[in-house]
Amino acid sequence: MAEYIKRRSVHSIIEQTGTLTFTRSKMHKQVDSLPTTDVVPVIRGSWNLLRHDRFSDVFQCSECGRKVSLTHGRDVLEQFPYCHCGAKMSAEGGSI
Ligand SMILES: [Zn+2]
C-alpha cells in the first residue's frame, strides 16, 4: 500500500539538514519519520441534463446513473456537489 507524505515536509528536512553533511541513511530515517496521510482517489463525475420541461430539470450522474430533479433556476452543482455514489461533480454537462 502506498504511503503519502507532504512534499513540503521533505523540502523542510532538506533545508534543515543540508545534503552535504547528512548521510543517505540519516536522510531516509528523517523522511521515514514523517507522518503519513490516508489518501483516496477522487471519482469525478458530471450531472448530465436528461430532461427539461416546464417545471423542472432532471439530471443524471455520469458515474452511477442516479437522477435528481430540480425546479428551474436552481443550480444543480450547488444543490448536489457530490453524488451519493461519492463522485465529485463538475459543471460539464450540468447546465442549460
Ligand atoms: Zn453517482
mmCIF file of C-alpha atoms and ligand atoms in Angstrom:
data_model
loop_
_atom_site.group_PDB
_atom_site.id
_atom_site.type_symbol
_atom_site.label_atom_id
_atom_site.label_comp_id
_atom_site.label_asym_id
_atom_site.label_seq_id
_atom_site.Cartn_x
_atom_site.Cartn_y
_atom_site.Cartn_z
ATOM 1 C CA MET A 1 0.000 0.000 0.000
ATOM 2 C CA ALA A 2 1.374 3.376 -0.958
ATOM 3 C CA GLU A 3 2.176 5.872 1.762
ATOM 4 C CA TYR A 4 1.794 9.605 1.228
ATOM 5 C CA ILE A 5 3.677 12.424 2.927
ATOM 6 C CA LYS A 6 3.702 16.154 2.445
ATOM 7 C CA ARG A 7 6.187 17.365 -0.159
ATOM 8 C CA ARG A 8 6.763 20.481 1.945
ATOM 9 C CA SER A 9 7.903 18.308 4.869
ATOM 10 C CA VAL A 10 10.588 16.659 2.729
ATOM 11 C CA HIS A 11 11.750 20.040 1.487
ATOM 12 C CA SER A 12 11.922 21.211 5.078
ATOM 13 C CA ILE A 13 14.155 18.263 6.046
ATOM 14 C CA ILE A 14 16.465 19.006 3.114
ATOM 15 C CA GLU A 15 16.638 22.684 4.056
ATOM 16 C CA GLN A 16 17.294 21.945 7.726
ATOM 17 C CA THR A 17 19.937 19.304 7.257
ATOM 18 C CA GLY A 18 21.667 20.158 4.022
ATOM 19 C CA THR A 19 22.675 17.373 1.687
ATOM 20 C CA LEU A 20 26.453 17.576 2.165
ATOM 21 C CA THR A 21 26.589 16.856 5.883
ATOM 22 C CA PHE A 22 23.777 14.331 6.072
ATOM 23 C CA THR A 23 24.332 10.695 5.169
ATOM 24 C CA ARG A 24 21.905 8.918 2.918
ATOM 25 C CA SER A 25 20.722 6.631 5.732
ATOM 26 C CA LYS A 26 20.079 9.596 8.041
ATOM 27 C CA MET A 27 18.100 11.298 5.271
ATOM 28 C CA HIS A 28 15.981 8.143 4.784
ATOM 29 C CA LYS A 29 15.441 7.924 8.536
ATOM 30 C CA GLN A 30 14.217 11.533 8.650
ATOM 31 C CA VAL A 31 11.838 11.000 5.711
ATOM 32 C CA ASP A 32 10.562 7.729 7.201
ATOM 33 C CA SER A 33 9.780 9.541 10.452
ATOM 34 C CA LEU A 34 7.297 11.870 8.743
ATOM 35 C CA PRO A 35 3.618 11.180 9.448
ATOM 36 C CA THR A 36 1.688 9.598 6.591
ATOM 37 C CA THR A 37 -1.732 10.611 5.349
ATOM 38 C CA ASP A 38 -4.641 8.481 4.168
ATOM 39 C CA VAL A 39 -5.421 9.342 0.559
ATOM 40 C CA VAL A 40 -8.264 8.082 -1.599
ATOM 41 C CA PRO A 41 -8.669 8.743 -5.317
ATOM 42 C CA VAL A 42 -11.300 11.305 -6.252
ATOM 43 C CA ILE A 43 -14.008 9.984 -8.559
ATOM 44 C CA ARG A 44 -15.102 12.797 -10.847
ATOM 45 C CA GLY A 45 -18.471 12.877 -12.499
ATOM 46 C CA SER A 46 -20.883 15.297 -14.044
ATOM 47 C CA TRP A 47 -24.597 15.969 -13.948
ATOM 48 C CA ASN A 48 -25.870 15.481 -17.459
ATOM 49 C CA LEU A 49 -29.156 17.112 -18.352
ATOM 50 C CA LEU A 50 -31.579 14.287 -19.052
ATOM 51 C CA ARG A 51 -34.882 16.121 -19.334
ATOM 52 C CA HIS A 52 -36.078 19.724 -19.328
ATOM 53 C CA ASP A 53 -39.750 20.578 -19.075
ATOM 54 C CA ARG A 54 -41.955 23.477 -17.972
ATOM 55 C CA PHE A 55 -41.401 22.925 -14.260
ATOM 56 C CA SER A 56 -38.142 21.110 -13.661
ATOM 57 C CA ASP A 57 -34.832 19.825 -14.944
ATOM 58 C CA VAL A 58 -33.742 16.228 -14.452
ATOM 59 C CA PHE A 59 -30.021 15.482 -14.286
ATOM 60 C CA GLN A 60 -28.289 12.121 -14.327
ATOM 61 C CA CYS A 61 -24.956 11.223 -12.731
ATOM 62 C CA SER A 62 -22.382 10.226 -15.333
ATOM 63 C CA GLU A 63 -20.920 7.623 -12.957
ATOM 64 C CA CYS A 64 -23.858 5.743 -11.436
ATOM 65 C CA GLY A 65 -26.927 6.888 -13.335
ATOM 66 C CA ARG A 66 -28.670 8.419 -10.305
ATOM 67 C CA LYS A 67 -31.264 11.007 -11.270
ATOM 68 C CA VAL A 68 -32.042 14.244 -9.445
ATOM 69 C CA SER A 69 -34.803 16.714 -10.201
ATOM 70 C CA LEU A 70 -34.644 20.444 -9.605
ATOM 71 C CA THR A 71 -37.081 23.264 -10.140
ATOM 72 C CA HIS A 72 -35.958 25.815 -12.704
ATOM 73 C CA GLY A 73 -33.449 28.386 -11.549
ATOM 74 C CA ARG A 74 -31.668 26.141 -9.047
ATOM 75 C CA ASP A 75 -28.021 25.271 -9.612
ATOM 76 C CA VAL A 76 -27.508 21.506 -9.696
ATOM 77 C CA LEU A 77 -23.889 21.799 -8.523
ATOM 78 C CA GLU A 78 -24.915 23.990 -5.599
ATOM 79 C CA GLN A 79 -27.603 21.508 -4.570
ATOM 80 C CA PHE A 80 -25.605 18.341 -5.311
ATOM 81 C CA PRO A 81 -21.823 18.986 -5.356
ATOM 82 C CA TYR A 82 -21.361 15.237 -4.725
ATOM 83 C CA CYS A 83 -23.478 12.339 -5.889
ATOM 84 C CA HIS A 84 -24.487 9.603 -3.464
ATOM 85 C CA CYS A 85 -22.016 7.302 -5.263
ATOM 86 C CA GLY A 86 -19.216 9.569 -3.985
ATOM 87 C CA ALA A 87 -18.369 11.266 -7.278
ATOM 88 C CA LYS A 88 -17.296 14.911 -7.099
ATOM 89 C CA MET A 89 -19.426 16.619 -9.686
ATOM 90 C CA SER A 90 -18.307 19.189 -12.230
ATOM 91 C CA ALA A 91 -20.242 21.669 -14.299
ATOM 92 C CA GLU A 92 -19.569 19.792 -17.530
ATOM 93 C CA GLY A 93 -22.951 18.945 -18.986
ATOM 94 C CA GLY A 94 -24.688 20.230 -15.876
ATOM 95 C CA SER A 95 -26.049 23.499 -17.125
ATOM 96 C CA ILE A 96 -28.571 24.512 -19.711
HETATM 97 ZN ZN ZN B 1 -23.412 8.972 -8.937
#
